[in-house]
Short mmCIF file of C-alpha atoms and ligand atoms in Angstrom, two decimals:
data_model
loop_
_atom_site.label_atom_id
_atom_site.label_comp_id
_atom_site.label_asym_id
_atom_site.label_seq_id
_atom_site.Cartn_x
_atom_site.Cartn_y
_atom_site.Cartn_z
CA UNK V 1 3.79 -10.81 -12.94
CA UNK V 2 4.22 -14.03 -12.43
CA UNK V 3 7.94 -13.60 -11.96
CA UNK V 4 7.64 -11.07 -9.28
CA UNK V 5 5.31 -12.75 -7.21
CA UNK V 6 8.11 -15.53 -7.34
CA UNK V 7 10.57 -12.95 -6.16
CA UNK V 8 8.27 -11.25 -3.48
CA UNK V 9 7.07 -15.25 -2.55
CA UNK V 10 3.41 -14.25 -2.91
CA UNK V 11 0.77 -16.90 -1.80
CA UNK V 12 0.57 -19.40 -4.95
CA UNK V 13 -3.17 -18.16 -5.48
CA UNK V 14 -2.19 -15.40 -6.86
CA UNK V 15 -0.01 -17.29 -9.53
CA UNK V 16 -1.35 -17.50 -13.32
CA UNK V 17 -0.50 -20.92 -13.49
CA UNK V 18 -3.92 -21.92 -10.97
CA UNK V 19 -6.58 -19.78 -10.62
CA UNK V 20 -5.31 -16.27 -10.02
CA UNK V 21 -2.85 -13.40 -12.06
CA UNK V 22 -1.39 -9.91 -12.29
CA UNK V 23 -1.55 -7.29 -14.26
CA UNK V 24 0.00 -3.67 -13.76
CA UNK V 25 -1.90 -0.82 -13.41
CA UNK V 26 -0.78 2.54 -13.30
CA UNK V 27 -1.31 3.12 -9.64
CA UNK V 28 -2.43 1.96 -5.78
CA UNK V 29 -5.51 3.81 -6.16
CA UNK V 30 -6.72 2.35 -9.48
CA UNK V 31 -6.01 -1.37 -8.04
CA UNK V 32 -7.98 -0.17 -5.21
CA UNK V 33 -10.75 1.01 -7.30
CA UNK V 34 -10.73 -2.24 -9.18
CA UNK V 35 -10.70 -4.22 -6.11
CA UNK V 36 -13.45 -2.61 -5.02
CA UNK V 37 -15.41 -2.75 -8.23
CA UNK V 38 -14.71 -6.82 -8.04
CA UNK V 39 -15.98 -6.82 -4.57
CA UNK V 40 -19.31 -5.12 -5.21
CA UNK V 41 -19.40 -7.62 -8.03
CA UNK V 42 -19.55 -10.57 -5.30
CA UNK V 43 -21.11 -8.85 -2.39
CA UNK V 44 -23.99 -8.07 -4.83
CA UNK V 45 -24.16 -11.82 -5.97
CA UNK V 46 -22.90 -11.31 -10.13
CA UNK V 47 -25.59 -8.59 -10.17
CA UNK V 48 -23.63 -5.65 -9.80
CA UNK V 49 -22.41 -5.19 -13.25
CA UNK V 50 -25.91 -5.27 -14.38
CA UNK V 51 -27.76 -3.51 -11.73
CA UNK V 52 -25.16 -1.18 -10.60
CA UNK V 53 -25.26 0.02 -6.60
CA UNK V 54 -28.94 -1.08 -5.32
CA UNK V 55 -28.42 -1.69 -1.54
CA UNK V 56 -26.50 0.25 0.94
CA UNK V 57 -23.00 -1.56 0.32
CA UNK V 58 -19.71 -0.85 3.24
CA UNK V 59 -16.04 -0.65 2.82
CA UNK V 60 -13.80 -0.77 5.57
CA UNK V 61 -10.38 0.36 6.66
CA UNK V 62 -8.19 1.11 9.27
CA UNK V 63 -8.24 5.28 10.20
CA UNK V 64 -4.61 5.60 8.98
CA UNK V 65 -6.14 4.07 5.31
CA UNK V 66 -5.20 5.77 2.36
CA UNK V 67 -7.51 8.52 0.89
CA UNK V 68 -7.61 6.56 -2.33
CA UNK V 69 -9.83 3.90 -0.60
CA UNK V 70 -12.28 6.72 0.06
CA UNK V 71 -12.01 7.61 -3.45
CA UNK V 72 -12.43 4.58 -5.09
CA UNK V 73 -15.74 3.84 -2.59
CA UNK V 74 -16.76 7.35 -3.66
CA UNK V 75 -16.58 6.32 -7.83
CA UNK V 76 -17.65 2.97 -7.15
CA UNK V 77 -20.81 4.50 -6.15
CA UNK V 78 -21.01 3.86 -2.09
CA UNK V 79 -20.83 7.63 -0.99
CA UNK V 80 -18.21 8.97 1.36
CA UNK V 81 -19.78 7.75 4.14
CA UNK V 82 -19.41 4.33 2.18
CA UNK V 83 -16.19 3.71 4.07
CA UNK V 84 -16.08 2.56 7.74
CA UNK V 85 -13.43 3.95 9.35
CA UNK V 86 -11.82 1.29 11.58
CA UNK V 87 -9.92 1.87 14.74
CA UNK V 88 -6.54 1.27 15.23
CA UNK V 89 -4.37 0.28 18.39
CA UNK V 90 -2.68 3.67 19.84
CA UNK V 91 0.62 1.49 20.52
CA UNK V 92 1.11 0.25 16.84
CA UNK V 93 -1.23 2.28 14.43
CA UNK V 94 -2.57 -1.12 13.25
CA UNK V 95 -6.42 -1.83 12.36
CA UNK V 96 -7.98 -3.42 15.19
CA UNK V 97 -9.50 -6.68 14.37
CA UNK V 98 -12.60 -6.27 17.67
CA UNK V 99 -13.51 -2.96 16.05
CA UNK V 100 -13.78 -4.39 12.49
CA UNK V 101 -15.66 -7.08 13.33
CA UNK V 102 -17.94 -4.52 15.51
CA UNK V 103 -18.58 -2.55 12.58
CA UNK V 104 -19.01 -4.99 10.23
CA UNK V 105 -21.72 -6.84 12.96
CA UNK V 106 -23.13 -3.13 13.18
CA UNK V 107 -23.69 -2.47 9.32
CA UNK V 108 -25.45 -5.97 9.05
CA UNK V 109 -27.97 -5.45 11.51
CA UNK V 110 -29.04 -2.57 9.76
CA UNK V 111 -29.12 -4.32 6.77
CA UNK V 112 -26.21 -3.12 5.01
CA UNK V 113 -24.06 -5.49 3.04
CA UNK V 114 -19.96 -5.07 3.84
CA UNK V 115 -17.89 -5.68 0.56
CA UNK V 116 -15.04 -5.26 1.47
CA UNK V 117 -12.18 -4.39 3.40
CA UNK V 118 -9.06 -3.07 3.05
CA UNK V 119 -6.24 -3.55 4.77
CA UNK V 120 -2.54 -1.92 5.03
CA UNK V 121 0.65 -3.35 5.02
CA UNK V 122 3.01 -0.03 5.76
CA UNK V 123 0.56 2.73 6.06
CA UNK V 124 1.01 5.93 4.45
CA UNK V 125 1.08 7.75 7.91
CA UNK V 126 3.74 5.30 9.72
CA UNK V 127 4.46 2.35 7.76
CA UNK V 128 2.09 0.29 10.90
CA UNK V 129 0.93 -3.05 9.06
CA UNK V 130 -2.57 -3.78 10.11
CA UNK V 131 -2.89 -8.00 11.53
CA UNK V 132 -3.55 -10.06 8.06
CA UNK V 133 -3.86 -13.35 10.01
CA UNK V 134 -6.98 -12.27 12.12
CA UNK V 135 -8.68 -9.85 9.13
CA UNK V 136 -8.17 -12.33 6.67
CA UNK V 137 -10.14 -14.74 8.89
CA UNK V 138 -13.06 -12.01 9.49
CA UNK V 139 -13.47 -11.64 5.78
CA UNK V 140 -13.44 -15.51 5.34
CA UNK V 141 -16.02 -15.87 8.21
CA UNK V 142 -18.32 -13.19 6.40
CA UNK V 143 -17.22 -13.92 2.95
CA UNK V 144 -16.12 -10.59 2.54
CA UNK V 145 -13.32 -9.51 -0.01
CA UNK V 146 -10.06 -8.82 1.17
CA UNK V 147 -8.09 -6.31 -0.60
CA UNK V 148 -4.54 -5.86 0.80
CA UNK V 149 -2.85 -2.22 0.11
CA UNK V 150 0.77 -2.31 0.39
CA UNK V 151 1.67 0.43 -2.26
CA UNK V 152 4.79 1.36 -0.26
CA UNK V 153 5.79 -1.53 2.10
CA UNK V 154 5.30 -4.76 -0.32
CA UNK V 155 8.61 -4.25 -1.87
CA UNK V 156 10.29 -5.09 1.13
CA UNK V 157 9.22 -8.44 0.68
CA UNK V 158 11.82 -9.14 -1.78
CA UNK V 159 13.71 -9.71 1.62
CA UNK V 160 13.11 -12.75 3.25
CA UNK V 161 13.84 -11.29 6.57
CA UNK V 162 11.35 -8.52 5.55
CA UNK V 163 8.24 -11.04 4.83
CA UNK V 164 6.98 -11.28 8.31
CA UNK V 165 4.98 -8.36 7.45
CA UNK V 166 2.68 -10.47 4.96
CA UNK V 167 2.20 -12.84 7.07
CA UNK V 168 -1.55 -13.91 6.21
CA UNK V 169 -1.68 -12.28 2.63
CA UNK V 170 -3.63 -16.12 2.28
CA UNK V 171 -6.48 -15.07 2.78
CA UNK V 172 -6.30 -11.89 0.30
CA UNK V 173 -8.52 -11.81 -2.67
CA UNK V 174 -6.37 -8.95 -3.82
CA UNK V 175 -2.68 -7.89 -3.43
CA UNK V 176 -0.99 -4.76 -4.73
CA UNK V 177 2.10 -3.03 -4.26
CA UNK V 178 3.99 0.01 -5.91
CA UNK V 179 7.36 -0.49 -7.43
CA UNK V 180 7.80 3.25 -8.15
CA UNK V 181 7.85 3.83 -4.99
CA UNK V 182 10.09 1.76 -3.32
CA UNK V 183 11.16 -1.03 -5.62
CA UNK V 184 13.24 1.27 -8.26
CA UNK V 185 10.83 1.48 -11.32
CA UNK V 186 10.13 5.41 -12.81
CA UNK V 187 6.27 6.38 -12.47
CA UNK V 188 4.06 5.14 -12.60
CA UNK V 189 3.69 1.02 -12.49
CA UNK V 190 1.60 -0.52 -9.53
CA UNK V 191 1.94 -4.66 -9.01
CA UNK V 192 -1.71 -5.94 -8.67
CA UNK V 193 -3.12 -9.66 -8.12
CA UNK V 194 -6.38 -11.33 -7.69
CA UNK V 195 -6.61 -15.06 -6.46
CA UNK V 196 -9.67 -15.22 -8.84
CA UNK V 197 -9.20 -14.08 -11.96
CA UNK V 198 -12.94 -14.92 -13.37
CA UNK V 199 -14.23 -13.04 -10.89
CA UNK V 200 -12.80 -9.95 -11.90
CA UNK V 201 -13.25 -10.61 -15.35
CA UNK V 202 -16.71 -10.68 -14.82
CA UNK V 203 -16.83 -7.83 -12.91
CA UNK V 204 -15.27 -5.78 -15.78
CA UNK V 205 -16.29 -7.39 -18.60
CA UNK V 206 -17.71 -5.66 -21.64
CA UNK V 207 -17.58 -6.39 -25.16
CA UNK V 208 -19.10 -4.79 -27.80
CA UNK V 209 -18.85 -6.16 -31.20
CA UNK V 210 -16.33 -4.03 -32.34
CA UNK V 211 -13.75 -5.59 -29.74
CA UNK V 212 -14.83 -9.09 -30.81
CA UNK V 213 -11.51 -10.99 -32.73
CA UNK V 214 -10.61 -14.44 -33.07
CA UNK V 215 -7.63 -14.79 -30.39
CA UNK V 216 -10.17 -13.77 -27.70
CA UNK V 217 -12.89 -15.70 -28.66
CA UNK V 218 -10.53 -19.06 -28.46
CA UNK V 219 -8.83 -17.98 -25.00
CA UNK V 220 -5.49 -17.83 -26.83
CA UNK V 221 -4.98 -13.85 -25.30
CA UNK V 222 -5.37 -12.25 -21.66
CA UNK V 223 -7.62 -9.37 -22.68
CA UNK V 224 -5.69 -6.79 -19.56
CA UNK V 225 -8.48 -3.91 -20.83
CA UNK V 226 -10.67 -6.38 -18.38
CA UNK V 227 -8.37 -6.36 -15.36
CA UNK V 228 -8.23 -2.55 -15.09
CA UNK V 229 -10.32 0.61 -16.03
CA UNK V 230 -8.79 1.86 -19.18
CA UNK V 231 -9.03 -0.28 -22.80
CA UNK V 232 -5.58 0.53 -23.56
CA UNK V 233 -2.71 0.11 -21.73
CA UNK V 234 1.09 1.42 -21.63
CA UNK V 235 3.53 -1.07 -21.77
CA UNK V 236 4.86 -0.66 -18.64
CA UNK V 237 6.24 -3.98 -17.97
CA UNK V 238 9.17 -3.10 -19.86
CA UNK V 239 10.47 -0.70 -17.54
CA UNK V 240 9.87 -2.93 -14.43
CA UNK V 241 11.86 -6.00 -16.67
CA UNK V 242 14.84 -3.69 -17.25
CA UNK V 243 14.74 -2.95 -13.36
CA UNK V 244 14.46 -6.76 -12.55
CA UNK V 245 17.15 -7.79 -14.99
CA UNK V 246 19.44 -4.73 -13.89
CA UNK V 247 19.45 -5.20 -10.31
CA UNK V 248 19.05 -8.65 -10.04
CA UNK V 249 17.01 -10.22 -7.15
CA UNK V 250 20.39 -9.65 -5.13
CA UNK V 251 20.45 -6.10 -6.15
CA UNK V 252 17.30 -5.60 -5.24
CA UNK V 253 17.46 -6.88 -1.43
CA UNK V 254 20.60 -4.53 -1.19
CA UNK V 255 18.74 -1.70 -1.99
CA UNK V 256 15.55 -2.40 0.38
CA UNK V 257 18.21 -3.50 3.22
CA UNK V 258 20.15 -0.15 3.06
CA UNK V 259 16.86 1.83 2.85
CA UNK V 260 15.99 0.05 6.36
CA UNK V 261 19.66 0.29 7.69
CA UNK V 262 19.56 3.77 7.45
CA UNK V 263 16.47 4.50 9.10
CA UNK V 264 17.57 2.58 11.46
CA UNK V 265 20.66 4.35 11.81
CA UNK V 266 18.85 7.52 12.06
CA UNK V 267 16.38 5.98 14.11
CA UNK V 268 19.16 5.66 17.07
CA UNK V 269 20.41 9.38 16.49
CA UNK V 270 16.92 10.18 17.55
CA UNK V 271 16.87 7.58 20.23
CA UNK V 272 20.09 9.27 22.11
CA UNK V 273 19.05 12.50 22.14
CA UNK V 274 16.99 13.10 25.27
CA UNK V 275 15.23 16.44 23.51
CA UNK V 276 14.22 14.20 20.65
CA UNK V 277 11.59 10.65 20.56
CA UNK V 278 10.54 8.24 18.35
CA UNK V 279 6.65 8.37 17.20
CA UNK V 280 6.16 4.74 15.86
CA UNK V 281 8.23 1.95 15.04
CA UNK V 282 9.83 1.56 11.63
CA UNK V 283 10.26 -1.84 10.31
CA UNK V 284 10.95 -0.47 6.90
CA UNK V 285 12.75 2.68 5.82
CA UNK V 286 10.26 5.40 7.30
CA UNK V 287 11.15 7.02 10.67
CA UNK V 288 8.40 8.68 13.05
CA UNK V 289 9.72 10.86 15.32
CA UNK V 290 9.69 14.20 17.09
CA UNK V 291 10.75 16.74 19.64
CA UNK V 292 9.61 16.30 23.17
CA UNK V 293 7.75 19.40 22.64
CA UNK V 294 4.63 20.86 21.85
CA UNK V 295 2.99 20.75 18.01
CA UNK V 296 4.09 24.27 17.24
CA UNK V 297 7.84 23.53 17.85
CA UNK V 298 7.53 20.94 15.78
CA UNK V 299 5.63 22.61 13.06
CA UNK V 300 8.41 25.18 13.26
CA UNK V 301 11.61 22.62 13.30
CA UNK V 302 9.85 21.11 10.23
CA UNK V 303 9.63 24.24 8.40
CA UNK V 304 13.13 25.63 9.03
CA UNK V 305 15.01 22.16 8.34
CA UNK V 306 13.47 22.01 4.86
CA UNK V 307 13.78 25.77 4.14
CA UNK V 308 17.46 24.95 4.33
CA UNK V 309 16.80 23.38 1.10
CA UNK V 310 19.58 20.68 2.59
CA UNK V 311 16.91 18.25 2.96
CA UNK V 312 13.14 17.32 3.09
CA UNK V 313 10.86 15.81 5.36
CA UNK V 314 7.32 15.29 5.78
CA UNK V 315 4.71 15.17 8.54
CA UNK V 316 1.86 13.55 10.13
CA UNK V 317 -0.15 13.41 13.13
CA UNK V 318 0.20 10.27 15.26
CA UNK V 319 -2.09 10.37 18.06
CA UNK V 320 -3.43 13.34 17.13
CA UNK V 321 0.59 15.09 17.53
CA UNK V 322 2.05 16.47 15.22
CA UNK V 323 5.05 14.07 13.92
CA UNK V 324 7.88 14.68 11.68
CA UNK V 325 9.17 11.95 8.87
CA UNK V 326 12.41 10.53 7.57
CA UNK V 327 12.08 8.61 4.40
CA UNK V 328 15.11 7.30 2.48
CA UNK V 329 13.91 5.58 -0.72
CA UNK V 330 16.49 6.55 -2.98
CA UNK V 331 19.72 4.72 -4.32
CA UNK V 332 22.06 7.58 -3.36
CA UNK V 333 21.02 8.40 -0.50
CA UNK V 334 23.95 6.97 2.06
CA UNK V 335 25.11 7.10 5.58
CA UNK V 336 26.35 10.53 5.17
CA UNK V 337 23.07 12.24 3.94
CA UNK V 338 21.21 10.72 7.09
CA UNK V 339 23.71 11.83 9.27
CA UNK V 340 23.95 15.49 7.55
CA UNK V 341 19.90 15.57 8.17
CA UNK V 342 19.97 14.17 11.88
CA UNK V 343 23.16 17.21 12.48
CA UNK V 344 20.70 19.97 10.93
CA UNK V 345 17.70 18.62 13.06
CA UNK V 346 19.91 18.67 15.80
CA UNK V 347 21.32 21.83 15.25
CA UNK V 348 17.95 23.57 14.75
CA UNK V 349 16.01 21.86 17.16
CA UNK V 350 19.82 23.85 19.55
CA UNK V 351 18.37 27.29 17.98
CA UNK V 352 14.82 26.72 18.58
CA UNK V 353 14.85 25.87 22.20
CA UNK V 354 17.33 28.28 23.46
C1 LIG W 1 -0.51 2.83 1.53
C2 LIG W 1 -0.75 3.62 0.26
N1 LIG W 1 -1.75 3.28 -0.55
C3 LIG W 1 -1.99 3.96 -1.70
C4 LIG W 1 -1.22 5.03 -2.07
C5 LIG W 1 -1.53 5.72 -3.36
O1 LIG W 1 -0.57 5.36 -4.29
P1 LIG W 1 -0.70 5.74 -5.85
O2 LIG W 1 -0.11 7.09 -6.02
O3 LIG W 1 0.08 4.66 -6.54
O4 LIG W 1 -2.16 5.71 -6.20
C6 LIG W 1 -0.17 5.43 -1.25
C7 LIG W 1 0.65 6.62 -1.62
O5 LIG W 1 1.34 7.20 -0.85
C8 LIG W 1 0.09 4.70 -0.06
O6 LIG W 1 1.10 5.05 0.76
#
C-alpha cells in the first residue's frame, strides 16, 4: 500500500512509515463504512465503541454522493436521514463549501454532532470533483473527519498531469480509491488509507481471548481484521502486485491517458454536432452529454443505441435532465470503437428526429 501511494503521490500521512497505512478492502462502500465507523469513534470522544450511537450524530455529502455513503450512515446506526445532503454548484456538480458549512452550523445549533463528511473526487453521476482545499479546511476548523471517496477517479492520479484533482487530499483523514474500476485489477480490490492508524484501530478493535497470540501481543504483525469489517481477509494484494509489476508505472499512465484521450475525442464529436451538447465537463474518461432535446428523446436514443447490442451507455440526470454517458475504461477499447459509437448515436439520433 505503501507502494501505491508512492505511485499515486499520496500526502505522506497516509504512509506506514509515520503515522498512517493502507489496507485493501473489498470495496468503496466498505472503506466508506469504515471511515465512518472511525469517525463516530472521534466525534463521540473514544466512547463510541463502547456506548454505540447515543446522540444524534450527521454525515455529510455532496447531492451527487454515492448511495453507499447513505448506506454505510444507515449500518453505522445514524438513520437515513443521518446524511446531509449538500448542495452542489449547477455549473460544475461540485459540493459547495457555503452550503456545507451552513449545514454543518445548522446541525450544531440543534445540538447535533457532525462526524463526518464525505467528499468526491469524480462522482459517480459526472466525474465533478468536489473543492478538497476549502472542505478540508471546514473539517479542520470543526474537527470533523474527512473521508475522501474517489472509487473511480483516484486512479488517474498515477498521472502527474492528472493530480490537480487531489489537490488538498492534506487534510483527509481517509483516502480510498478503486483499482477494479479504473486502474486494471479484476473485482473486487478497493485502495484505502487513514492518516491515523490508532485511531481506527481503536475504533475496531476487539479481541477475545481466542485471537490472543504472541506476534500481536509484541507489535511484530498488522492485525488487517482491525482495519476492515471482516476477520479474514482474501489475499487480494496479489492480484493488484501482478497488475503493478505487469504494467509498470509507465504502463499504467498509458492506459489512464488513452482512457481520457478518447473521451476527449468523443467529447469533440459531440461538440460539432449542433443537434448534440455536452452535459458536464470530463477531466477523466467519462463523457456527459446529450441531444438538444427533450428527456424522452433522449430516453429513447439511449434505448435504441444499446439495443443495437453495438455498444452500451448509461444515464443520469444532470440538472434534473436526463443525460446520456460514455465511459471507456477498458484496454481495448480504441479510437475506432469511440468513433463506431459516436456514428450510431449520430445515425440514430438522424432516425429519431426526422
Ligand atoms: C464515487 C463512487 N463511490 C463509491 C462507489 C461504490 O463502489 P464499490 O462498488 O467499490 O463499493 C462507486 C461505484 O460506482 C463510485 O462511483
Amino acid at each position: 500500500m505503501d507502494w501505491l501511494a508512492q505511485l499515486l503521490d499520496l500526502p505522506q500521512r497516509f504512509r506506514s512509515t509515520g503515522t498512517g497505512g493502507g489496507v485493501i478492502q473489498d470495496s468503496a462502500s466498505s472503506a466508506t463504512l469504515v471511515a465512518t465507523l472511525a469517525a463516530l469513534h472521534r466525534a463521540s470522544g473514544g466512547r463510541w465503541r463502547d456506548v454505540g450511537v447515543d446522540r444524534r450524530y450527521r454525515a455529510y455529502t455532496s447531492a451527487h454522493g454515492h448511495s453507499s455513503i447513505e448506506k454505510a450512515a444507515r449500518i453505522a446506526g445514524l438513520g437515513t436521514d443521518g446524511v446531509r445532503s449538500i448542495a452542489v454548484d449547477p455549473a460544475t456538480q461540485a459540493l459547495l463549501p457555503d452550503a456545507l458549512r451552513a449545514a454543518i452550523q445548522a446541525d450544531l445549533a440543534a445540538g447535533d454532532v457532525p462526524a463526518i463528511v464525505v467528499a468526491t473526487i469524480g462522482t459517480t453521476s459526472t466525474t465533478a470533483v468536489d473543492p478538497l482545499p476549502e472542505i478540508g479546511a471546514i473539517c479542520a476548523e470543526y474537527g470533523i473527519w474527512l473521508h475522501v471517496d474517489a472509487a473511480y477517479a483516484g486512479a488517474a492520479a498515477v498521472c502527474p498531469e492528472l493530480r490537480w484533482s487531489h489537490a488538498g487530499l492534506e487534510y483527509a483523514d481517509s483516502y480510498c480509491f478503486d483499482p477494479h474500476k479504473w486502474l486494471l485489477t479484476g473485482f473486487d480490490c478497493d485502495a484505502f488509507w487513514v492518516a491515523d492508524r490508532v485511531e481506527l484501530i481503536e475504533a475496531l478493535t476487539v479481541l477475545p481471548e481466542f485471537l490472543r497470540n504472541a506476534a500481536s501481543d509484541s507489535g511484530a504483525v498488522i492485525d488487517y481484521r482491525d482495519w476492515q469489517v471482516p476477520l479474514g481477509r482474501r489475499f487480494r494484494a496479489l492480484k493488484l502486485w501482478f497488475v503493478l509489476r505487469w504494467y509498470g508505472v509507465e504502463g499504467l499512465r498509458a492506459h489512464i491517458r488513452s482512457g481520457v484521450a478518447l473521451a476527449a475525442r468523443f467529447a469533440d464529436r459531440v461538440r460539432s454536432d449542433d443537434r448534440f451538447e455536452l452535459a458536464a465537463a470530463h477531466p477523466f474518461s467519462l463523457v456527459c452529454f446529450r441531444l438538444r432535446a427533450d428527456d424522452d428523446a433522449n430516453a429513447d436514443l439511449l434505448a435504441r443505441v444499446n439495443g443495437t447490442g453495438r455498444a452500451h451507455l448509461t444515464h443520469t440526470r444532470v440538472d434534473g435532465r436526463y443525460t446520456l454517458r460514455l465511459a471507456v475504461g477498458s484496454p481495448q477499447t480504441v479510437e475506432r470503437h469511440v468513433d463506431e459509437t459516436w456514428a450510431l448515436l449520430a445515425g440514430t439520433a438522424d432516425d429519431l428526429l426526422t
